[in-house]
Amino acid sequence: MKFTETAASSSAKFKRVGVVGGGQLAAMMGDAARALGIELVVQTPDATDPAVSVAAGAVLAAIDDINATAELAARSDVITFENEFVDLDGLRTLERQGVLFQPSLSSLDPLLDKYVQRCYLKGLGLPTPGFWAWDCSADLPIDFPFVVKVRRHGYDGQGTFIVNDRESFESIRAKLKGQSLLVEKFVPFDRELAVIAARSANGEMAIYPIVETQQENQVCRLVIAPAQISLDVKSEAEAIVRTLLNSLEAVGVFGIELFLTSDNKLLVNEIAPRTHNSGHFTIDACETSQFEQHLRAVCQLPLGNCDLNSAGAVMVNLLGYESAESDYLEKRQQLAQISGAFVHWYGKKVSRPGRKLGHVTVLLDRELAQNAGKSASAIAQTVESIWYTS
Ligand code: ADP
């Protein structure tokens, strides 16, 4: 892995970073932290969580445990997040006592509830799918097809339901009764895009090459970098991201997911106030990884170069397909034989269907990158034929 400035530690304003969350996103910050001379302390429930072994210290507690975050604050100069399932009101008490959060709690505030996030986007005049708050009442909220989402704590498609007919409507209504929900128009998108961007405290912005993401059952399967889009779409997506991050006064890396319709219109699907799965390609394929970039922004170092270091890249997620305790070493060794492949393994102790266990990034040469869509399908098939067969 390359780092843009090896002796950066001397200029970092903050050298001890507390991270709320200890999953793979925090773990992947580990290498970058070491190279920048920054110490990570994580708050995460379990000693076997991926980031615990790479961090200098850990506070073993739930993500929304405020006493634990107070302890994290005592051991860090600044606190950041790899997980947004936090208790914002509790954190505000700590902020009033002088704890520094980056991104700030006011940046997180409009993003944590999907309905509130949609209202925020609308308020900024940014394009989103049509949406309504919904209380699970008997009446159809809008005509089929539509999408129902839980307003908080949804991830990897858990909590997102595409509703095509009366039967699925009734079953989802029964399942979600009593929860605060968001209903939105189903968007018959042509493609899904994602933008990983960083903003620093002084307003400097760095935007990575825009990627195409492909989901299966609402979970990201693969990412193609760069997305094959027109210059107009690229400029519009970047303008949306600039408006958004400036308005939020964001500090750190944010992931913004977009729908691209067949008539080249962009709609914002979701904003994640943290590093993002669609940015994992940056570790091997860019001059500065999203994890290094996030630490740079949070610790007030100059932002790094976002350029690709190869003609392109394809990232394929390795999702659990069984309940097991295995390190799948043999499969990982086979995956590493794929030309141009970098295998990342999160070291989770337990595998469950759908759980993100690792990912593979394959760098593309110029010839493969010219037909990235076709190359991506072939690469995904190669990776998955190794990963998903017993
Ligand atoms: P999560 O927060 O769990 O990732 P998302 O809201 O991003 O959930 O939805 C997951 C996936 O579901 C999206 O990437 C997309 O493929 C599909 N999806 C979500 N909302 C819509 C929509 N309004 N129209 C069509 N597909 C959607």
CSV table of C-alpha atoms and ligand atoms in Angstrom, one decimal:
chain,number,residue,atom,x,y,z
A,1,MET,CA,0.0,0.0,0.0
A,2,LYS,CA,1.3,3.5,-0.8
A,3,PHE,CA,1.0,6.5,1.5
A,4,THR,CA,1.2,9.9,0.2
A,5,GLU,CA,3.5,11.4,2.9
A,6,THR,CA,5.5,9.0,5.1
A,7,ALA,CA,6.7,11.5,7.7
A,8,ALA,CA,3.2,13.0,8.1
A,9,SER,CA,2.9,12.3,11.8
A,10,SER,CA,4.9,15.4,12.7
A,11,SER,CA,2.3,17.7,11.1
A,12,ALA,CA,-0.8,15.8,12.2
A,13,LYS,CA,-2.8,18.0,14.6
A,14,PHE,CA,-4.3,15.0,16.4
A,15,LYS,CA,-2.3,11.8,17.0
A,16,ARG,CA,-4.8,9.7,18.9
A,17,VAL,CA,-8.0,9.0,17.1
A,18,GLY,CA,-10.9,7.3,18.8
A,19,VAL,CA,-13.2,5.3,16.4
A,20,VAL,CA,-16.8,4.5,17.3
A,21,GLY,CA,-17.1,1.1,15.8
A,22,GLY,CA,-14.6,-1.7,15.4
A,23,GLY,CA,-15.7,-3.6,12.2
A,24,GLN,CA,-13.8,-3.8,8.9
A,25,LEU,CA,-14.0,-0.1,8.2
A,26,ALA,CA,-12.1,0.7,11.3
A,27,ALA,CA,-9.7,-2.2,10.8
A,28,MET,CA,-8.8,-1.0,7.3
A,29,MET,CA,-7.9,2.4,8.9
A,30,GLY,CA,-5.2,0.5,10.8
A,31,ASP,CA,-2.5,0.4,8.1
A,32,ALA,CA,-3.0,4.0,7.2
A,33,ALA,CA,-2.9,5.1,10.9
A,34,ARG,CA,0.4,3.3,11.4
A,35,ALA,CA,2.0,4.9,8.3
A,36,LEU,CA,0.8,8.4,9.4
A,37,GLY,CA,2.0,7.9,13.0
A,38,ILE,CA,-1.5,8.0,14.4
A,39,GLU,CA,-2.8,5.7,17.1
A,40,LEU,CA,-6.3,4.2,16.9
A,41,VAL,CA,-8.5,3.3,19.9
A,42,VAL,CA,-11.8,1.7,19.0
A,43,GLN,CA,-15.2,1.3,20.7
A,44,THR,CA,-16.7,-2.0,19.7
A,45,PRO,CA,-18.7,-4.7,21.6
A,46,ASP,CA,-16.5,-7.7,21.1
A,47,ALA,CA,-12.8,-8.4,21.5
A,48,THR,CA,-12.9,-10.5,18.3
A,49,ASP,CA,-14.2,-7.6,16.1
A,50,PRO,CA,-11.9,-6.9,13.2
A,51,ALA,CA,-10.4,-3.6,14.3
A,52,VAL,CA,-9.4,-4.7,17.9
A,53,SER,CA,-6.3,-6.5,16.8
A,54,VAL,CA,-5.0,-3.6,14.6
A,55,ALA,CA,-5.8,-0.8,17.1
A,56,ALA,CA,-3.6,0.4,19.9
A,57,GLY,CA,-6.4,0.0,22.3
A,58,ALA,CA,-10.1,-0.8,22.6
A,59,VAL,CA,-13.1,0.0,24.7
A,60,LEU,CA,-15.3,-3.1,24.6
A,61,ALA,CA,-18.8,-1.8,24.7
A,62,ALA,CA,-21.9,-1.2,22.5
A,63,ILE,CA,-21.6,1.5,19.8
A,64,ASP,CA,-24.3,3.6,21.5
A,65,ASP,CA,-22.9,3.2,25.1
A,66,ILE,CA,-22.2,6.9,26.1
A,67,ASN,CA,-20.0,6.0,29.1
A,68,ALA,CA,-17.8,4.0,26.8
A,69,THR,CA,-17.5,6.9,24.4
A,70,ALA,CA,-16.6,9.1,27.3
A,71,GLU,CA,-13.8,6.6,28.1
A,72,LEU,CA,-12.8,6.6,24.4
A,73,ALA,CA,-12.7,10.4,24.5
A,74,ALA,CA,-10.3,10.3,27.5
A,75,ARG,CA,-7.9,8.2,25.5
A,76,SER,CA,-8.1,10.2,22.2
A,77,ASP,CA,-7.6,13.7,20.8
A,78,VAL,CA,-10.5,13.4,18.4
A,79,ILE,CA,-13.4,10.9,17.8
A,80,THR,CA,-14.6,9.7,14.5
A,81,PHE,CA,-17.1,7.1,13.3
A,82,GLU,CA,-17.1,3.9,11.3
A,83,ASN,CA,-20.7,3.2,12.2
A,84,GLU,CA,-23.6,5.7,12.4
A,85,PHE,CA,-25.8,3.7,14.8
A,86,VAL,CA,-25.0,6.1,17.6
A,87,ASP,CA,-27.0,7.8,20.3
A,88,LEU,CA,-26.7,11.4,19.1
A,89,ASP,CA,-28.4,13.0,22.1
A,90,GLY,CA,-26.0,11.1,24.4
A,91,LEU,CA,-23.0,12.2,22.3
A,92,ARG,CA,-24.2,15.8,22.5
A,93,THR,CA,-23.6,15.7,26.3
A,94,LEU,CA,-20.0,14.8,25.6
A,95,GLU,CA,-19.7,17.5,23.0
A,96,ARG,CA,-20.9,20.1,25.5
A,97,GLN,CA,-18.1,18.8,27.8
A,98,GLY,CA,-15.5,19.6,25.1
A,99,VAL,CA,-15.2,16.3,23.3
A,100,LEU,CA,-14.3,16.9,19.6
A,101,PHE,CA,-16.2,14.7,17.1
A,102,GLN,CA,-15.1,14.7,13.4
A,103,PRO,CA,-17.4,14.7,11.5
A,104,SER,CA,-19.2,16.9,14.0
A,105,LEU,CA,-22.5,15.9,15.5
A,106,SER,CA,-24.3,18.6,13.5
A,107,SER,CA,-23.0,17.0,10.3
A,108,LEU,CA,-24.4,13.7,11.4
A,109,ASP,CA,-27.7,15.1,12.7
A,110,PRO,CA,-29.6,15.3,9.3
A,111,LEU,CA,-28.2,11.9,8.1
A,112,LEU,CA,-29.0,9.2,10.7
A,113,ASP,CA,-32.7,8.9,10.0
A,114,LYS,CA,-33.4,8.1,6.3
A,115,TYR,CA,-36.6,10.2,6.2
A,116,VAL,CA,-34.8,13.2,7.8
A,117,GLN,CA,-32.0,12.7,5.3
A,118,ARG,CA,-34.4,12.8,2.4
A,119,CYS,CA,-36.0,16.0,3.8
A,120,TYR,CA,-32.5,17.5,4.1
A,121,LEU,CA,-31.7,16.7,0.5
A,122,LYS,CA,-35.0,18.1,-0.7
A,123,GLY,CA,-34.3,21.3,1.3
A,124,LEU,CA,-31.0,21.7,-0.5
A,125,GLY,CA,-32.8,21.3,-3.8
A,126,LEU,CA,-31.0,18.0,-4.6
A,127,PRO,CA,-32.8,15.3,-6.6
A,128,THR,CA,-34.1,12.3,-4.7
A,129,PRO,CA,-36.8,9.6,-5.3
A,130,GLY,CA,-40.3,10.8,-4.2
A,131,PHE,CA,-40.7,9.9,-0.5
A,132,TRP,CA,-43.1,9.9,2.4
A,133,ALA,CA,-43.0,9.0,6.0
A,134,TRP,CA,-45.3,6.0,6.6
A,135,ASP,CA,-46.8,4.5,9.8
A,136,CYS,CA,-47.6,1.0,8.5
A,137,SER,CA,-51.3,1.9,8.1
A,138,ALA,CA,-53.6,-0.4,6.1
A,139,ASP,CA,-53.9,1.8,3.1
A,140,LEU,CA,-51.4,1.5,0.3
A,141,PRO,CA,-49.1,4.5,0.7
A,142,ILE,CA,-48.5,4.8,-3.1
A,143,ASP,CA,-49.1,2.6,-6.2
A,144,PHE,CA,-46.9,-0.4,-6.8
A,145,PRO,CA,-44.0,-0.8,-7.1
A,146,PHE,CA,-42.5,1.1,-4.2
A,147,VAL,CA,-39.8,0.7,-1.6
A,148,VAL,CA,-40.2,0.6,2.2
A,149,LYS,CA,-37.2,1.4,4.4
A,150,VAL,CA,-36.7,1.4,8.1
A,151,ARG,CA,-35.7,4.9,9.0
A,152,ARG,CA,-32.8,3.9,11.3
A,153,HIS,CA,-30.3,1.1,11.7
A,154,GLY,CA,-30.7,-0.3,8.1
A,155,TYR,CA,-27.6,-1.6,6.4
A,156,ASP,CA,-26.6,-3.9,3.5
A,157,GLY,CA,-30.2,-4.0,2.4
A,158,GLN,CA,-31.5,-5.1,5.9
A,159,GLY,CA,-34.4,-2.9,6.4
A,160,THR,CA,-35.0,-2.1,2.6
A,161,PHE,CA,-37.9,-3.9,1.0
A,162,ILE,CA,-39.1,-3.6,-2.6
A,163,VAL,CA,-42.8,-4.0,-2.7
A,164,ASN,CA,-44.3,-5.2,-6.0
A,165,ASP,CA,-47.8,-6.5,-5.1
A,166,ARG,CA,-50.5,-6.7,-2.5
A,167,GLU,CA,-49.1,-10.0,-1.0
A,168,SER,CA,-45.6,-8.7,-0.3
A,169,PHE,CA,-47.2,-5.4,0.9
A,170,GLU,CA,-49.2,-7.3,3.6
A,171,SER,CA,-46.3,-9.4,4.7
A,172,ILE,CA,-44.0,-6.4,5.0
A,173,ARG,CA,-46.7,-4.5,6.8
A,174,ALA,CA,-47.0,-7.3,9.4
A,175,LYS,CA,-43.3,-7.6,9.7
A,176,LEU,CA,-42.6,-3.9,10.3
A,177,LYS,CA,-45.6,-3.0,12.3
A,178,GLY,CA,-44.8,-0.4,15.0
A,179,GLN,CA,-41.6,0.9,13.3
A,180,SER,CA,-41.0,4.3,11.8
A,181,LEU,CA,-40.8,3.9,8.1
A,182,LEU,CA,-40.0,5.7,4.9
A,183,VAL,CA,-41.8,4.9,1.7
A,184,GLU,CA,-40.3,5.9,-1.6
A,185,LYS,CA,-41.0,5.6,-5.3
A,186,PHE,CA,-39.2,2.6,-6.9
A,187,VAL,CA,-36.6,4.1,-9.3
A,188,PRO,CA,-36.2,2.0,-12.5
A,189,PHE,CA,-32.6,3.0,-12.6
A,190,ASP,CA,-30.2,2.2,-15.4
A,191,ARG,CA,-27.2,2.0,-13.1
A,192,GLU,CA,-26.2,2.8,-9.5
A,193,LEU,CA,-23.2,5.1,-8.9
A,194,ALA,CA,-21.3,6.0,-5.8
A,195,VAL,CA,-19.0,8.9,-5.0
A,196,ILE,CA,-16.4,8.8,-2.3
A,197,ALA,CA,-15.3,12.3,-1.3
A,198,ALA,CA,-13.4,13.9,1.6
A,199,ARG,CA,-13.8,17.4,3.0
A,200,SER,CA,-11.3,18.9,5.4
A,201,ALA,CA,-12.0,21.3,8.3
A,202,ASN,CA,-10.9,24.3,6.1
A,203,GLY,CA,-13.3,23.3,3.3
A,204,GLU,CA,-10.8,21.6,1.0
A,205,MET,CA,-12.5,18.8,-1.0
A,206,ALA,CA,-11.1,15.7,-2.7
A,207,ILE,CA,-13.4,13.5,-4.9
A,208,TYR,CA,-12.4,10.0,-6.0
A,209,PRO,CA,-13.2,8.7,-9.5
A,210,ILE,CA,-16.9,8.0,-9.6
A,211,VAL,CA,-17.7,4.3,-9.5
A,212,GLU,CA,-20.6,2.0,-10.6
A,213,THR,CA,-21.9,-0.3,-8.0
A,214,GLN,CA,-24.0,-3.4,-8.6
A,215,GLN,CA,-26.2,-4.8,-5.9
A,216,GLU,CA,-27.9,-8.2,-5.6
A,217,ASN,CA,-30.8,-8.5,-3.1
A,218,GLN,CA,-30.0,-4.9,-2.1
A,219,VAL,CA,-26.4,-5.9,-1.1
A,220,CYS,CA,-23.4,-4.6,-2.9
A,221,ARG,CA,-21.9,-7.3,-5.1
A,222,LEU,CA,-19.3,-5.5,-7.1
A,223,VAL,CA,-17.9,-2.1,-7.8
A,224,ILE,CA,-16.4,-0.9,-11.1
A,225,ALA,CA,-13.9,2.0,-11.1
A,226,PRO,CA,-14.1,4.3,-12.9
A,227,ALA,CA,-17.8,4.2,-13.9
A,228,GLN,CA,-18.3,4.6,-17.6
A,229,ILE,CA,-20.4,7.8,-17.6
A,230,SER,CA,-20.5,11.0,-19.6
A,231,LEU,CA,-18.6,14.1,-18.6
A,232,ASP,CA,-21.9,15.8,-17.9
A,233,VAL,CA,-23.1,13.1,-15.5
A,234,LYS,CA,-19.7,13.2,-13.8
A,235,SER,CA,-19.8,17.0,-13.4
A,236,GLU,CA,-23.4,16.8,-12.1
A,237,ALA,CA,-22.6,14.1,-9.6
A,238,GLU,CA,-19.5,16.0,-8.3
A,239,ALA,CA,-21.6,19.2,-8.0
A,240,ILE,CA,-24.2,17.3,-5.9
A,241,VAL,CA,-21.5,16.1,-3.7
A,242,ARG,CA,-19.9,19.5,-3.3
A,243,THR,CA,-23.2,21.1,-2.4
A,244,LEU,CA,-23.9,18.4,0.1
A,245,LEU,CA,-20.6,18.2,1.9
A,246,ASN,CA,-20.3,22.0,2.1
A,247,SER,CA,-23.8,22.3,3.4
A,248,LEU,CA,-23.1,19.7,6.1
A,249,GLU,CA,-19.7,21.3,6.8
A,250,ALA,CA,-18.5,17.7,6.6
A,251,VAL,CA,-15.1,16.7,7.9
A,252,GLY,CA,-13.8,13.3,6.8
A,253,VAL,CA,-14.7,10.8,4.1
A,254,PHE,CA,-18.4,10.5,3.1
A,255,GLY,CA,-20.0,8.0,0.7
A,256,ILE,CA,-22.8,9.2,-1.6
A,257,GLU,CA,-24.9,6.6,-3.5
A,258,LEU,CA,-26.8,7.7,-6.6
A,259,PHE,CA,-29.2,6.3,-9.1
A,260,LEU,CA,-28.6,7.1,-12.8
A,261,THR,CA,-31.8,6.8,-14.9
A,262,SER,CA,-31.9,5.8,-18.5
A,263,ASP,CA,-32.4,9.5,-19.5
A,264,ASN,CA,-29.2,10.4,-17.6
A,265,LYS,CA,-30.8,11.9,-14.6
A,266,LEU,CA,-29.2,11.5,-11.2
A,267,LEU,CA,-31.1,11.0,-7.9
A,268,VAL,CA,-29.4,10.7,-4.5
A,269,ASN,CA,-30.1,7.4,-2.8
A,270,GLU,CA,-28.1,7.6,0.4
A,271,ILE,CA,-25.4,9.4,2.2
A,272,ALA,CA,-23.0,7.6,4.6
A,273,PRO,CA,-21.1,9.9,6.9
A,274,ARG,CA,-18.0,7.6,6.9
A,275,THR,CA,-15.8,5.4,4.7
A,276,HIS,CA,-17.9,3.2,2.5
A,277,ASN,CA,-17.8,-0.3,0.8
A,278,SER,CA,-17.9,1.3,-2.6
A,279,GLY,CA,-14.5,3.0,-1.8
A,280,HIS,CA,-12.6,-0.2,-0.9
A,281,PHE,CA,-11.0,-0.2,-4.4
A,282,THR,CA,-9.1,3.0,-3.3
A,283,ILE,CA,-6.8,0.8,-1.1
A,284,ASP,CA,-5.1,-0.8,-4.1
A,285,ALA,CA,-6.2,1.3,-7.0
A,286,CYS,CA,-5.6,4.9,-5.9
A,287,GLU,CA,-2.7,7.0,-4.7
A,288,THR,CA,-4.4,7.6,-1.4
A,289,SER,CA,-6.9,5.1,0.2
A,290,GLN,CA,-10.2,6.3,1.5
A,291,PHE,CA,-9.0,5.2,5.0
A,292,GLU,CA,-5.8,7.3,4.8
A,293,GLN,CA,-7.9,10.2,3.4
A,294,HIS,CA,-10.4,10.0,6.3
A,295,LEU,CA,-7.6,10.1,8.9
A,296,ARG,CA,-6.0,13.0,7.0
A,297,ALA,CA,-9.2,15.0,7.1
A,298,VAL,CA,-9.9,14.1,10.8
A,299,CYS,CA,-6.4,14.9,11.9
A,300,GLN,CA,-6.1,18.1,9.9
A,301,LEU,CA,-3.4,16.9,7.5
A,302,PRO,CA,-3.6,18.0,3.8
A,303,LEU,CA,-5.8,15.7,1.8
A,304,GLY,CA,-4.1,13.2,-0.5
A,305,ASN,CA,-4.3,12.6,-4.2
A,306,CYS,CA,-7.4,10.7,-5.3
A,307,ASP,CA,-6.1,9.6,-8.7
A,308,LEU,CA,-6.3,6.0,-9.9
A,309,ASN,CA,-2.8,4.3,-10.1
A,310,SER,CA,-4.0,1.9,-12.8
A,311,ALA,CA,-6.4,2.1,-15.7
A,312,GLY,CA,-9.3,0.8,-13.6
A,313,ALA,CA,-10.3,-1.7,-11.0
A,314,VAL,CA,-13.1,-4.1,-10.1
A,315,MET,CA,-13.9,-4.8,-6.4
A,316,VAL,CA,-15.9,-7.9,-5.5
A,317,ASN,CA,-17.3,-8.5,-2.0
A,318,LEU,CA,-16.9,-11.9,-0.4
A,319,LEU,CA,-20.2,-12.4,1.4
A,320,GLY,CA,-20.8,-15.2,3.9
A,321,TYR,CA,-22.9,-18.1,2.4
A,322,GLU,CA,-23.2,-20.4,5.5
A,323,SER,CA,-23.0,-20.3,9.2
A,324,ALA,CA,-19.6,-21.4,10.1
A,325,GLU,CA,-16.3,-20.7,11.9
A,326,SER,CA,-13.7,-20.9,9.1
A,327,ASP,CA,-10.9,-18.7,7.8
A,328,TYR,CA,-11.4,-20.0,4.3
A,329,LEU,CA,-7.6,-20.0,3.8
A,330,GLU,CA,-7.6,-22.3,0.8
A,331,LYS,CA,-10.1,-20.2,-1.1
A,332,ARG,CA,-8.2,-17.0,-0.2
A,333,GLN,CA,-5.1,-18.5,-1.6
A,334,GLN,CA,-6.9,-19.4,-4.8
A,335,LEU,CA,-8.3,-15.9,-5.1
A,336,ALA,CA,-4.8,-14.4,-4.7
A,337,GLN,CA,-3.7,-16.3,-7.8
A,338,ILE,CA,-6.1,-14.2,-10.0
A,339,SER,CA,-3.9,-11.8,-12.1
A,340,GLY,CA,-3.9,-8.3,-10.6
A,341,ALA,CA,-5.9,-9.4,-7.5
A,342,PHE,CA,-5.5,-8.1,-4.0
A,343,VAL,CA,-7.4,-10.1,-1.4
A,344,HIS,CA,-8.6,-8.4,1.8
A,345,TRP,CA,-9.9,-10.6,4.6
A,346,TYR,CA,-11.6,-9.0,7.6
A,347,GLY,CA,-10.7,-11.8,10.1
A,348,LYS,CA,-14.3,-12.2,11.4
A,349,LYS,CA,-14.6,-15.2,13.6
A,350,VAL,CA,-18.0,-16.3,12.5
A,351,SER,CA,-19.5,-16.4,9.0
A,352,ARG,CA,-23.2,-15.9,8.4
A,353,PRO,CA,-25.1,-15.8,5.1
A,354,GLY,CA,-24.8,-12.3,3.7
A,355,ARG,CA,-22.2,-11.1,6.2
A,356,LYS,CA,-19.3,-9.2,4.6
A,357,LEU,CA,-16.2,-11.3,5.3
A,358,GLY,CA,-13.7,-9.7,2.8
A,359,HIS,CA,-13.3,-8.3,-0.6
A,360,VAL,CA,-11.1,-8.8,-3.7
A,361,THR,CA,-9.9,-5.9,-5.8
A,362,VAL,CA,-8.6,-6.7,-9.3
A,363,LEU,CA,-6.6,-3.9,-11.1
A,364,LEU,CA,-7.4,-3.5,-14.8
A,365,ASP,CA,-4.9,-2.8,-17.5
A,366,ARG,CA,-5.8,-0.3,-20.3
A,367,GLU,CA,-7.3,-2.9,-22.5
A,368,LEU,CA,-9.5,-4.5,-19.8
A,369,ALA,CA,-10.5,-1.0,-18.6
A,370,GLN,CA,-11.7,0.0,-22.0
A,371,ASN,CA,-14.5,-2.5,-21.7
A,372,ALA,CA,-14.9,-2.3,-17.9
A,373,GLY,CA,-18.5,-3.6,-17.8
A,374,LYS,CA,-17.6,-6.9,-19.6
A,375,SER,CA,-14.3,-7.2,-17.7
A,376,ALA,CA,-16.2,-6.7,-14.4
A,377,SER,CA,-18.7,-9.5,-15.1
A,378,ALA,CA,-15.9,-11.9,-16.1
A,379,ILE,CA,-13.8,-11.0,-12.9
A,380,ALA,CA,-16.9,-11.3,-10.7
A,381,GLN,CA,-17.6,-14.7,-12.2
A,382,THR,CA,-14.0,-15.9,-11.6
A,383,VAL,CA,-14.0,-14.6,-8.0
A,384,GLU,CA,-17.4,-16.0,-7.2
A,385,SER,CA,-16.8,-19.4,-8.8
A,386,ILE,CA,-13.9,-19.8,-6.4
A,387,TRP,CA,-15.7,-18.2,-3.4
A,388,TYR,CA,-19.2,-19.7,-3.5
A,389,THR,CA,-18.4,-23.3,-4.4
A,390,SER,CA,-17.7,-25.8,-1.8
B,1,ADP,P1,-29.0,0.2,2.8
B,1,ADP,O1,-28.9,1.4,3.6
B,1,ADP,O2,-29.4,-1.0,3.5
B,1,ADP,O3,-27.7,0.0,1.9
B,1,ADP,P2,-30.3,1.4,0.5
B,1,ADP,O4,-31.4,2.4,0.8
B,1,ADP,O5,-29.0,1.9,0.0
B,1,ADP,O6,-30.2,0.5,1.8
B,1,ADP,O7,-30.9,0.4,-0.5
B,1,ADP,C1,-30.2,-0.8,-0.9
B,1,ADP,C2,-30.4,-1.1,-2.4
B,1,ADP,O8,-31.8,-1.2,-2.6
B,1,ADP,C3,-30.0,0.1,-3.3
B,1,ADP,O9,-28.6,0.0,-3.6
B,1,ADP,C4,-30.8,-0.2,-4.5
B,1,ADP,O10,-30.3,-1.3,-5.3
B,1,ADP,C5,-32.1,-0.7,-3.9
B,1,ADP,N1,-33.0,0.5,-3.7
B,1,ADP,C6,-33.1,1.3,-2.6
B,1,ADP,N2,-34.0,2.3,-2.8
B,1,ADP,C7,-34.5,2.1,-4.1
B,1,ADP,C8,-35.5,2.8,-4.9
B,1,ADP,N3,-36.1,3.9,-4.4
B,1,ADP,N4,-35.7,2.4,-6.1
B,1,ADP,C9,-35.1,1.3,-6.6
B,1,ADP,N5,-34.2,0.5,-5.9
B,1,ADP,C10,-33.9,1.0,-4.6
